[in-house]
Coordinates of C-alpha atoms and ligand atoms in Angstrom, one line a residue:
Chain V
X1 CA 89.6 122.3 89.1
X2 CA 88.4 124.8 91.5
X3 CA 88.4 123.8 95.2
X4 CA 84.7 124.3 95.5
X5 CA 84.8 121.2 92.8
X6 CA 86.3 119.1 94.0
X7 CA 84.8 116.1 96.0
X8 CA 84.8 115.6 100.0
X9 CA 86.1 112.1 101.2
X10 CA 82.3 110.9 101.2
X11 CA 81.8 111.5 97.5
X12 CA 85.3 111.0 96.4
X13 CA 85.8 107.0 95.1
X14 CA 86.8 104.7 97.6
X15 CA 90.7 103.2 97.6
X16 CA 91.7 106.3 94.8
X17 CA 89.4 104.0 92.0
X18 CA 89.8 106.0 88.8
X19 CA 89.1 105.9 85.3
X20 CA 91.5 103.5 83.0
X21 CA 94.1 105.5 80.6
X22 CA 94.8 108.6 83.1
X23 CA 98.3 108.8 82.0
X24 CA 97.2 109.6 78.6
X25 CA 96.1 113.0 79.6
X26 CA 98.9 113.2 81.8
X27 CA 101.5 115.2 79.7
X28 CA 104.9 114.5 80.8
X29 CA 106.9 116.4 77.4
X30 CA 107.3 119.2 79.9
X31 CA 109.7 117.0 81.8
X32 CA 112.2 116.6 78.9
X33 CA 115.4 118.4 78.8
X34 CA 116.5 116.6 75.6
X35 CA 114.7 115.2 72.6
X36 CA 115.1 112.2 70.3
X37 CA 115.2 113.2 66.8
X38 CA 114.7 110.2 64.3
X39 CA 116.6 109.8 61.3
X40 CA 114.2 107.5 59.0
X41 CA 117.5 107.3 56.3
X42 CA 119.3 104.8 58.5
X43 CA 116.0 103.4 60.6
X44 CA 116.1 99.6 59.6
X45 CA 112.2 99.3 61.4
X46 CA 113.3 96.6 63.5
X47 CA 111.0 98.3 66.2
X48 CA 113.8 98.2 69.5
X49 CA 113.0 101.7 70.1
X50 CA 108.8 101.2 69.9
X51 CA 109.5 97.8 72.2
X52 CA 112.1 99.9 75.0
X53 CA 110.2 103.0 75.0
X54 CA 108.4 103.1 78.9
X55 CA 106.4 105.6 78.1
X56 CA 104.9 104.5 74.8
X57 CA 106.3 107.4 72.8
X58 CA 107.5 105.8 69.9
X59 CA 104.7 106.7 67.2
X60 CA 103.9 103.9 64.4
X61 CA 101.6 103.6 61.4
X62 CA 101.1 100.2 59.8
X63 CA 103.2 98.8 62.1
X64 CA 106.8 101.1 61.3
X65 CA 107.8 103.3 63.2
X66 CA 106.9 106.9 62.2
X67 CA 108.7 108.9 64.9
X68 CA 107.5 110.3 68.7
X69 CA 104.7 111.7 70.5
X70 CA 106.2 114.5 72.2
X71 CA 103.4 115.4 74.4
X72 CA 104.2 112.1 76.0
X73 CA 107.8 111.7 75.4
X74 CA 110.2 112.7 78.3
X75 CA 113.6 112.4 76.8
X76 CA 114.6 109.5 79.2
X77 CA 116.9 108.4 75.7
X78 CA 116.6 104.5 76.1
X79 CA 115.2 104.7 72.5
X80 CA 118.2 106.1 71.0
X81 CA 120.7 104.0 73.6
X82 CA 118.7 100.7 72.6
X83 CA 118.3 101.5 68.7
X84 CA 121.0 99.3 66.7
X85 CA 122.0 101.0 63.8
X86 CA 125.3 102.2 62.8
X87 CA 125.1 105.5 63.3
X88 CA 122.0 105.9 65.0
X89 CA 118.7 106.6 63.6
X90 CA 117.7 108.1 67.1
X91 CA 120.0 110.9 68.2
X92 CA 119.1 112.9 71.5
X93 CA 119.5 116.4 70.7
X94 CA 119.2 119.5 73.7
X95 CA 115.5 120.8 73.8
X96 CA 115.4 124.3 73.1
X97 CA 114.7 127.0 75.8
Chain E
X1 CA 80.7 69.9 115.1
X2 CA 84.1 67.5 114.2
X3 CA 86.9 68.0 116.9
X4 CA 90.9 67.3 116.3
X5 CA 93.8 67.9 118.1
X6 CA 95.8 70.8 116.6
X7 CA 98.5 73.1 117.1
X8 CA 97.2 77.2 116.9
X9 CA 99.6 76.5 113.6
X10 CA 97.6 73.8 112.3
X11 CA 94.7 75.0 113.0
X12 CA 95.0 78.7 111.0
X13 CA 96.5 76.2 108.4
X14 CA 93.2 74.2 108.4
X15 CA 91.0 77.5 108.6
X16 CA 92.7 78.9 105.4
X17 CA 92.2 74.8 103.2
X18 CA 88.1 75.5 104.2
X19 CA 88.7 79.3 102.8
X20 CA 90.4 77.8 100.1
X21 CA 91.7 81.3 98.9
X22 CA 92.4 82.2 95.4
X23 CA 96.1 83.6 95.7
X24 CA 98.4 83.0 98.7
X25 CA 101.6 84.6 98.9
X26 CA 103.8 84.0 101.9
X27 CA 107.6 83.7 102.6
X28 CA 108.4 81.5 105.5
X29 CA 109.2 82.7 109.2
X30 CA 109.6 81.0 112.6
X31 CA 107.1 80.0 114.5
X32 CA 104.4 81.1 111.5
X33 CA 106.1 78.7 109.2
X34 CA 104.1 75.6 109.5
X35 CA 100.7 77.9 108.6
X36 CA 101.8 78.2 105.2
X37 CA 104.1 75.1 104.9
X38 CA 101.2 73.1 105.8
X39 CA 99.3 75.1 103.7
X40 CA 101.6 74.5 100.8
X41 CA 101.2 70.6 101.1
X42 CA 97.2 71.5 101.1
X43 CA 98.2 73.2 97.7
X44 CA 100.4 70.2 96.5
X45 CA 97.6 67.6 97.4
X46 CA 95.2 68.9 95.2
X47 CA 92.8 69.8 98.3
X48 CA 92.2 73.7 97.1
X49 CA 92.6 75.8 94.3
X50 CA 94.6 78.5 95.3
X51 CA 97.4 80.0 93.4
X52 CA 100.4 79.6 95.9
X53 CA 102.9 81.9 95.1
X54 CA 106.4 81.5 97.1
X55 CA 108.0 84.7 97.0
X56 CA 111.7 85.7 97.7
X57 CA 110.9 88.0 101.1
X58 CA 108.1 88.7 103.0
X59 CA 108.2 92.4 101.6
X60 CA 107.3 91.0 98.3
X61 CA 104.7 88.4 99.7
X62 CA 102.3 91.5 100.8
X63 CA 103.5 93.2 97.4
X64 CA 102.1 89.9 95.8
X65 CA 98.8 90.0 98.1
X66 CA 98.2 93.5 97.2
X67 CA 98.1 93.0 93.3
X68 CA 96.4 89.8 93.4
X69 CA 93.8 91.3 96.0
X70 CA 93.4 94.2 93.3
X71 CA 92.8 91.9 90.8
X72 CA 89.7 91.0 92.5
X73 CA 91.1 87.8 94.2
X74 CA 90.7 86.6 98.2
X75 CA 93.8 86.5 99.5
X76 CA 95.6 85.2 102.3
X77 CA 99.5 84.9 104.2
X78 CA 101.0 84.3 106.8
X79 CA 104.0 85.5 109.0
X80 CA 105.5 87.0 112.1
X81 CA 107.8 89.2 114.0
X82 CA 110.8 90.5 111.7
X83 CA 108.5 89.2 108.4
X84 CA 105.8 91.7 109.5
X85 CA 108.2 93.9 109.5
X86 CA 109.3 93.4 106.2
X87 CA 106.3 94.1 105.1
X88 CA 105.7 97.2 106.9
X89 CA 106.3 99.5 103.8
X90 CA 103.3 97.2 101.9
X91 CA 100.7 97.8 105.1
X92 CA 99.7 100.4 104.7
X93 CA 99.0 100.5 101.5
X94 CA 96.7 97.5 101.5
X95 CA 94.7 99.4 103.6
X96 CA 94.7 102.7 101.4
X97 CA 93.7 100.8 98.5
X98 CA 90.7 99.0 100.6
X99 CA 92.2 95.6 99.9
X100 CA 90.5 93.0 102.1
X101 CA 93.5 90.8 102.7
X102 CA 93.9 88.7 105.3
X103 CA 97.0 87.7 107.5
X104 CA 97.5 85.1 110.3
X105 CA 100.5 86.5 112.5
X106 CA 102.2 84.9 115.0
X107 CA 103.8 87.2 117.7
X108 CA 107.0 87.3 117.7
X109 CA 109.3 89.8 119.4
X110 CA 111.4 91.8 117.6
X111 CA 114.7 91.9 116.7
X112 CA 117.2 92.9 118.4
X113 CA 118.3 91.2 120.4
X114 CA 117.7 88.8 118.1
X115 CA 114.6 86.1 119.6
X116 CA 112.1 83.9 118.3
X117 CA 109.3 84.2 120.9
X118 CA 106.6 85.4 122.0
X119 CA 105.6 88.9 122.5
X120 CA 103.7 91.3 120.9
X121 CA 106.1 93.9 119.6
X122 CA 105.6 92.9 116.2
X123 CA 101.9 93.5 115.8
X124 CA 101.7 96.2 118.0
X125 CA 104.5 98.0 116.0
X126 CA 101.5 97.7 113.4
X127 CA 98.7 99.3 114.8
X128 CA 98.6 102.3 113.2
X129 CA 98.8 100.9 109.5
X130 CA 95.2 100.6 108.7
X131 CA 94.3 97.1 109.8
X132 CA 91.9 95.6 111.8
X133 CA 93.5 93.3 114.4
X134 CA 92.3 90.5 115.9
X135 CA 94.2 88.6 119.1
X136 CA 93.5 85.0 119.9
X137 CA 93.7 83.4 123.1
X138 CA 94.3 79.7 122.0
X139 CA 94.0 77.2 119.1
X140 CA 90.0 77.3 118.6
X141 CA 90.3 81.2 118.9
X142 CA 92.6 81.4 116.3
X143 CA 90.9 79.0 113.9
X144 CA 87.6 80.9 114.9
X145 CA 88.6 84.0 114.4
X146 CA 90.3 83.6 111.4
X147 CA 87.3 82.3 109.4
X148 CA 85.7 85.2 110.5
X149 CA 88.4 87.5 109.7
X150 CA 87.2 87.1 106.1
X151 CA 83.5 88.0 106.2
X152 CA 84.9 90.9 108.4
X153 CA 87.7 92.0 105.8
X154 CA 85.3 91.7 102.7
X155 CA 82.5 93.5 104.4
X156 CA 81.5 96.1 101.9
X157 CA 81.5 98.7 104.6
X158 CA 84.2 97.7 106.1
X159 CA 87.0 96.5 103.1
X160 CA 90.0 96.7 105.3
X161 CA 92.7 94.3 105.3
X162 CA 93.0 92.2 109.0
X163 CA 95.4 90.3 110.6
X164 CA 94.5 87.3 113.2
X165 CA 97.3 86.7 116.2
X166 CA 98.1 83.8 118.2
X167 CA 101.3 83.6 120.5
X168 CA 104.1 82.3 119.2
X169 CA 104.9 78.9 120.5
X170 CA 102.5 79.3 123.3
X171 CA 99.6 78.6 120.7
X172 CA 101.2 78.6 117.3
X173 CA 102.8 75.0 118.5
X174 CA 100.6 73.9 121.4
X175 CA 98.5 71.1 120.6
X176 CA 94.6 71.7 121.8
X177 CA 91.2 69.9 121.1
X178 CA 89.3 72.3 118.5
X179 CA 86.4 72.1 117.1
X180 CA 86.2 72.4 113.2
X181 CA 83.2 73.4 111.3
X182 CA 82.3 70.9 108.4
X183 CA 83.9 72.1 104.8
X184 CA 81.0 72.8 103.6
X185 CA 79.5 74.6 106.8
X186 CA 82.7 76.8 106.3
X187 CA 82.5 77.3 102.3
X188 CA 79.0 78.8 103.2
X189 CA 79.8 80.8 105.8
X190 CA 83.3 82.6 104.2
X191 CA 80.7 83.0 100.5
X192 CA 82.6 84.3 97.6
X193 CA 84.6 87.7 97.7
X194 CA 82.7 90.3 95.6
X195 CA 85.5 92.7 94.6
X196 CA 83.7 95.7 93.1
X197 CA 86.9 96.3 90.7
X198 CA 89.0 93.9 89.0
X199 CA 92.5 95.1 87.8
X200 CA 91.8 92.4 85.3
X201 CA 88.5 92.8 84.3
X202 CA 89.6 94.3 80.7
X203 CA 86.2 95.3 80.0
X204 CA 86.1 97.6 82.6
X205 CA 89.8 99.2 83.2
X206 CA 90.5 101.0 86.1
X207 CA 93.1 103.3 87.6
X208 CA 94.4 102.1 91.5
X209 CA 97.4 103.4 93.2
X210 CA 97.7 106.5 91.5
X211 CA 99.5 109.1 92.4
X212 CA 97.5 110.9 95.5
X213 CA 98.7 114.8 96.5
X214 CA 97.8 117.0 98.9
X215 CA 94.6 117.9 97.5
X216 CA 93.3 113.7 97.8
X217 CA 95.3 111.7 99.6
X218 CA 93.5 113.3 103.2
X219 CA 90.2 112.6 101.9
X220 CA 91.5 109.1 101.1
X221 CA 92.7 108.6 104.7
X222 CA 89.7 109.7 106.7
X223 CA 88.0 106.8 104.6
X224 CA 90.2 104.5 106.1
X225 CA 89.6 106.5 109.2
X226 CA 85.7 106.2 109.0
X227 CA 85.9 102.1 107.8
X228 CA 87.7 101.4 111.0
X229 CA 85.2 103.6 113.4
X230 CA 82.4 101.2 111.2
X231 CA 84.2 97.7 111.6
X232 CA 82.7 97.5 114.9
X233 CA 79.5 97.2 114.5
X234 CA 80.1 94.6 111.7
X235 CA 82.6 92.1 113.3
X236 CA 79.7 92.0 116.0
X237 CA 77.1 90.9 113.7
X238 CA 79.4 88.6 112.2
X239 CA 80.4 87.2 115.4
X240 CA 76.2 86.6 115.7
X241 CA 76.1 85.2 112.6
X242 CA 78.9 82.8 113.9
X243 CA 77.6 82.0 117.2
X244 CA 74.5 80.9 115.3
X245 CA 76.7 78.2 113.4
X246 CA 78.9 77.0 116.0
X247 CA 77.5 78.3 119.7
X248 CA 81.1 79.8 120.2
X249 CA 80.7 83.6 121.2
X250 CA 82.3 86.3 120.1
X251 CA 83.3 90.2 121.4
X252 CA 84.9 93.0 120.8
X253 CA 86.2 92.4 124.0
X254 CA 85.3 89.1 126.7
X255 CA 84.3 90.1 130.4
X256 CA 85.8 87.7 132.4
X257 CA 83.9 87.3 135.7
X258 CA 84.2 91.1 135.2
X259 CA 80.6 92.0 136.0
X260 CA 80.9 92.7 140.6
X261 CA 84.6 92.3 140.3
X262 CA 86.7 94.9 142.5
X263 CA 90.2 94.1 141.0
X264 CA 90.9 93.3 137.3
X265 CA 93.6 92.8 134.5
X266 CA 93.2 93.5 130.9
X267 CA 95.2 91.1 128.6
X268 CA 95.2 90.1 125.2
X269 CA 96.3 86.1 123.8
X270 CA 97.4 83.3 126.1
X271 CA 98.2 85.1 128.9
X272 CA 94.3 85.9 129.3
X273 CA 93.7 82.0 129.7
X274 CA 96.6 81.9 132.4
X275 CA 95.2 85.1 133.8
X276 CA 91.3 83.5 133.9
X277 CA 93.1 80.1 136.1
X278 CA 94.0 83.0 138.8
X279 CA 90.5 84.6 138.5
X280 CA 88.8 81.3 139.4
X281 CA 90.9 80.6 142.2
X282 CA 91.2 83.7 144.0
X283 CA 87.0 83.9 143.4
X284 CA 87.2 80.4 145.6
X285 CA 88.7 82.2 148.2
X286 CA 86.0 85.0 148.5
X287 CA 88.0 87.8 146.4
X288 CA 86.4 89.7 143.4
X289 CA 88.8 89.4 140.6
X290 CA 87.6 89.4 137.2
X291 CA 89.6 89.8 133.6
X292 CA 89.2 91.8 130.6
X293 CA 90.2 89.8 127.4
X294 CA 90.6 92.6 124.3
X295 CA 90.0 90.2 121.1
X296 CA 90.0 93.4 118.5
X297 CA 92.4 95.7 119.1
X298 CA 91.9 97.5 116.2
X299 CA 89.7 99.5 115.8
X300 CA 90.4 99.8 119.6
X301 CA 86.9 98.9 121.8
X302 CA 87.0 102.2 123.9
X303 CA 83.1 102.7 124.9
X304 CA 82.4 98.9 125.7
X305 CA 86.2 98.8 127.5
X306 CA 85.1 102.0 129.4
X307 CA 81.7 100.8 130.1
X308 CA 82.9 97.0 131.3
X309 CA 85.7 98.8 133.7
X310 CA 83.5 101.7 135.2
X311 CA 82.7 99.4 138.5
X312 CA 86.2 98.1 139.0
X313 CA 88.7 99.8 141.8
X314 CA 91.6 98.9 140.7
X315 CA 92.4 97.8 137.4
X316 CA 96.1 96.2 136.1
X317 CA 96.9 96.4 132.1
X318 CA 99.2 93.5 131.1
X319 CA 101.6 94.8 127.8
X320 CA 103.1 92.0 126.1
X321 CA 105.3 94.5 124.3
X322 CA 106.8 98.2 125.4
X323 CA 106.1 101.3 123.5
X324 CA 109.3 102.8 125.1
X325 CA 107.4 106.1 125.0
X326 CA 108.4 106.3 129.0
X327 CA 104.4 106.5 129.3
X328 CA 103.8 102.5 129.4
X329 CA 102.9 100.0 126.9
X330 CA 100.5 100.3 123.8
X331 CA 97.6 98.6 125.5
X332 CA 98.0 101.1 128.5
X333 CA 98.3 104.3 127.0
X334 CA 95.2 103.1 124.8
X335 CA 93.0 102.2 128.4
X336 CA 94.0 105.8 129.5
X337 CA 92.9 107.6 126.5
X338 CA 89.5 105.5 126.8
X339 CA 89.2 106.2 130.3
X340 CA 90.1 110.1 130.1
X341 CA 87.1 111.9 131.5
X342 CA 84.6 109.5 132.4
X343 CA 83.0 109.9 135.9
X344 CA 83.8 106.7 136.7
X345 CA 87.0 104.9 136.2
X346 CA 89.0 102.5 138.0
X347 CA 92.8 103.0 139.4
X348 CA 94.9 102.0 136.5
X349 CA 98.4 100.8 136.6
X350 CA 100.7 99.0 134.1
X351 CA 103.0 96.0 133.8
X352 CA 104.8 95.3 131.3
X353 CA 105.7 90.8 130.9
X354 CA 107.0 88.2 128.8
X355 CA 108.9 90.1 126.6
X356 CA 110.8 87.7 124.0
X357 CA 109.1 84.8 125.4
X358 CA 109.7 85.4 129.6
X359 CA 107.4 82.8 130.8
X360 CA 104.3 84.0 132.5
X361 CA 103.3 81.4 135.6
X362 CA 100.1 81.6 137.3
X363 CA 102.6 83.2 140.5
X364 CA 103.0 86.5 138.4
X365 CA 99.6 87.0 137.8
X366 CA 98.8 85.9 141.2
X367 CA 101.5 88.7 142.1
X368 CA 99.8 91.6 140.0
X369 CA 96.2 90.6 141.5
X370 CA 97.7 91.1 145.1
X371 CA 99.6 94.5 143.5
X372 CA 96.3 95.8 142.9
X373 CA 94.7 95.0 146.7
X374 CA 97.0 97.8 147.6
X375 CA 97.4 99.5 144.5
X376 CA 97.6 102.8 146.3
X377 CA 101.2 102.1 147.1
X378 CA 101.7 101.0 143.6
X379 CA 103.5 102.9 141.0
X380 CA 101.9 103.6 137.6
X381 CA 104.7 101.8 135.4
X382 CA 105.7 98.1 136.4
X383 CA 107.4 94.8 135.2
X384 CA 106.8 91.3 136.2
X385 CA 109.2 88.2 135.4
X386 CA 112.3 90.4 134.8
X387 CA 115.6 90.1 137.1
X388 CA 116.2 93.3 138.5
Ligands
SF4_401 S1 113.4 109.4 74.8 FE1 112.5 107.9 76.2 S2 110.4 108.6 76.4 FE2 111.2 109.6 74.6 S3 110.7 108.2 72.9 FE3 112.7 107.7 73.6 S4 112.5 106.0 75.0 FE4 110.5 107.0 74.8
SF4_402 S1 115.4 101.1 67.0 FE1 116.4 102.5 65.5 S2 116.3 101.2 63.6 FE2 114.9 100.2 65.0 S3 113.0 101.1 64.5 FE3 113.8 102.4 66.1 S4 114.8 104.0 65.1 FE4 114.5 102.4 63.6

């Protein structure tokens, strides 16, 4: 937004009100320096990951897990500590430069 | 109007059963305890509907009053001294999310040394966090004021969070007659809170306490700014509406015998009922004395202060608490700044008392009032009641 936009402290909401779901258009994948691959051979769907994940990056269909949303995703890697399989199904790998 | 003999504790605890809030959250702290102790049995008893939430600190009591007040909810605590303090962090943030909470504190000097009474360190270490404030000379004052503190909190214009004081010990535990408005009287006047969001109104979600950087959180802040600069206006036509109901009335600040008076002092809480027993006497004996109470302190009365002290000679500003600026107390170096270029302006000089509960006798303020007939070989900066 261009500073002519932007509101004075009359027009601007009261308290910093704002509209529900921000964080959605807040992309935080920029953040990550590593990434969580899933490997869906060894994934039991027992849903840790989807249930640990604070940023709800855990992507599911149908309720199973189908992998991440990487636009929201910051690489924190509770997700692949939390996930119980032996080995892993979540591995975090470096992201690429 | 009913009367009953209560403690300044008893009867903020009796103010908050008619204003039966939704959510209170409070940790216990000498000599605020009882409010919310008694407050709890009020809870236990069945005799309001509040949600009474007994937290592990006091940090997390105002953390507890600021979600619940987001939530849409009137909310109330209680505390003093080293709790406030604990909840410093939280303060301000009340205030920058427009929460109309609303706080009875007990003065209470601060730690350290370490001390349980009275002065008013604690609240004044405050002042600057957003907050209306709102002193109380005695028992009635505090119940008084505290019923209005929440018309004045929730006003739409206003939306601050307040705080009402008495003195620890001196009021919180002396016992006074009071009079009480009837429940229903009190229901009536306090209404309902209309919050204009609700964190949990699910229909309608909302964002709060996001985030703010440099290119909002300044416009944000002069809104707090311009609320307080309006909360005058409102807490007088509150305190009309008030009067109306009970004949009690109610300033920004109370002229004491003020009007032809030559020499004054300024005071806030008990020591401007001790200060008013000096006033009358020395007026017996033929000498113009007079007192200025300040009952809101924040936002600070400057034009009716300036304006009540512009006939005065000599003029003495009691701080209950030192700003250890080497410039005088709070109270002082806000009198100065209100005085600062007007024509006329009375002699000004400052004492700071009673720290940690130093007992103020009628002789020290019978002292300060002969200090000010020959304030000319006065200093600026003084004490009373300390050993030198
Ligand atoms: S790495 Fe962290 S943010 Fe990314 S999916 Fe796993 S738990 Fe979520
Ligand atoms: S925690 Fe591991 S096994 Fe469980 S759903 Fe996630 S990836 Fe699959």
């Amino acid at each position: 937004m261009s500073e002519a936009k932007k509101p004075g402290w009359r027009e601007l909401p009261e308290a910093d009100v704002l509209a529900a779901g921000t964080a959605d258009k807040f992309h935080t994948g920029g953040w990550r320096s590593e990434r969580p691959r899933w490997i869906p051979e060894t994934c039991i769907q027992c849903m840790i990951c989807w249930i640990a994940c604070p940023d709800v990056a855990v992507t599911t269909k149908d309720g199973k897990m189908t992998g991440f949303d990487y636009d929201h995703c910051k690489g924190c890697g509770i997700c692949a500590f939390e996930c119980p399989t032996k080995p892993n199904s979540i591995v975090m790998e470096l992201e690429k430069k | 109007m009913p009367t009953a003999a209560k403690t300044g504790n008893e009867a903020m605890a009796e103010a908050m059963r008619q204003i039966n809030p939704d959510v209170v959250a409070a940790y216990p702290i000498t000599p605020a305890t009882e409010i919310v102790m008694i407050f709890a049995s009020f809870v236990a008893d069945g005799l309001v509907d509040t949600e009474y939430i007994p937290v592990e600190s006091e940090h997390s009591a105002m953390s507890a009053c600021v979600g619940a007040s987001a939530a849409g909810a009137r909310v109330m605590t209680g505390t003093s001294s080293q709790g406030l303090a604990l909840m410093y962090e939280i303060l301000p943030i009340a205030s920058a999310l427009r929460l109309p909470i609303i706080m009875s504190d007990v003065n209470r000097a601060l730690s350290g040394p370490i001390n349980i009474h009275c002065d008013h360190s604690d609240t004044m270490a405050a002042r600057d966090f957003g907050w209306i404030q709102i002193f109380s000379e005695n028992a009635q004052e505090a119940y008084d004021n505290l019923i209005q503190a929440v018309r004045i909190a929730e006003h739409p214009k206003v939306k601050l969070p307040t705080m009402v004081t008495t003195d620890g010990f001196i009021i919180s535990h002396c016992l006074e007659k009071i009079e009480i408005l009837e429940d229903a009287q009190a229901k009536q006047f306090v209404g309902e809170r209309k919050a204009e969001v609700s964190l949990l109104d699910v229909e309608h979600p909302v964002t709060l306490g996001a985030l703010d950087l440099p290119d909002y959180y300044f416009e944000h802040k002069l809104q707090v700014a311009e609320a307080m600069r309006q909360a005058s206006q409102h807490i007088l036509e509150i305190a009309k509406e008030f009067e109306q109901q009970t004949g009690r009335k109610y300033d920004l600040i109370e002229n004491y015998k003020l009007d032809d008076a030559e020499i004054a002092i300024v005071a806030l809480g008990s020591t401007a009922g001790t200060t008013k027993a000096v006033v009358d006497e020395l007026r017996s004996k033929g000498v113009k004395a007079g007192l200025l109470k300040i009952r809101v302190f924040r936002p600070f009365p400057a034009e009716a202060l300036a304006k009540a002290l512009a006939n005065v000679a000599a003029v003495a500003v009691l701080d209950r608490a030192d700003s250890y600026s080497a410039q005088g107390g709070p109270v002082y170096t806000e009198i100065s700044s209100a005085l600062y270029g007007k024509t006329k302006a009375p002699k000004l000089i400052n004492y700071v008392y009673g720290l940690g509960g130093r007992d103020v006798t009628i002789d020290d303020i019978r002292g300060v009032f002969s200090d000010l007939q020959k304030i000319d070989k006065m200093p600026t900066f003084n004490y009373f009641g300390v050993r030198e």
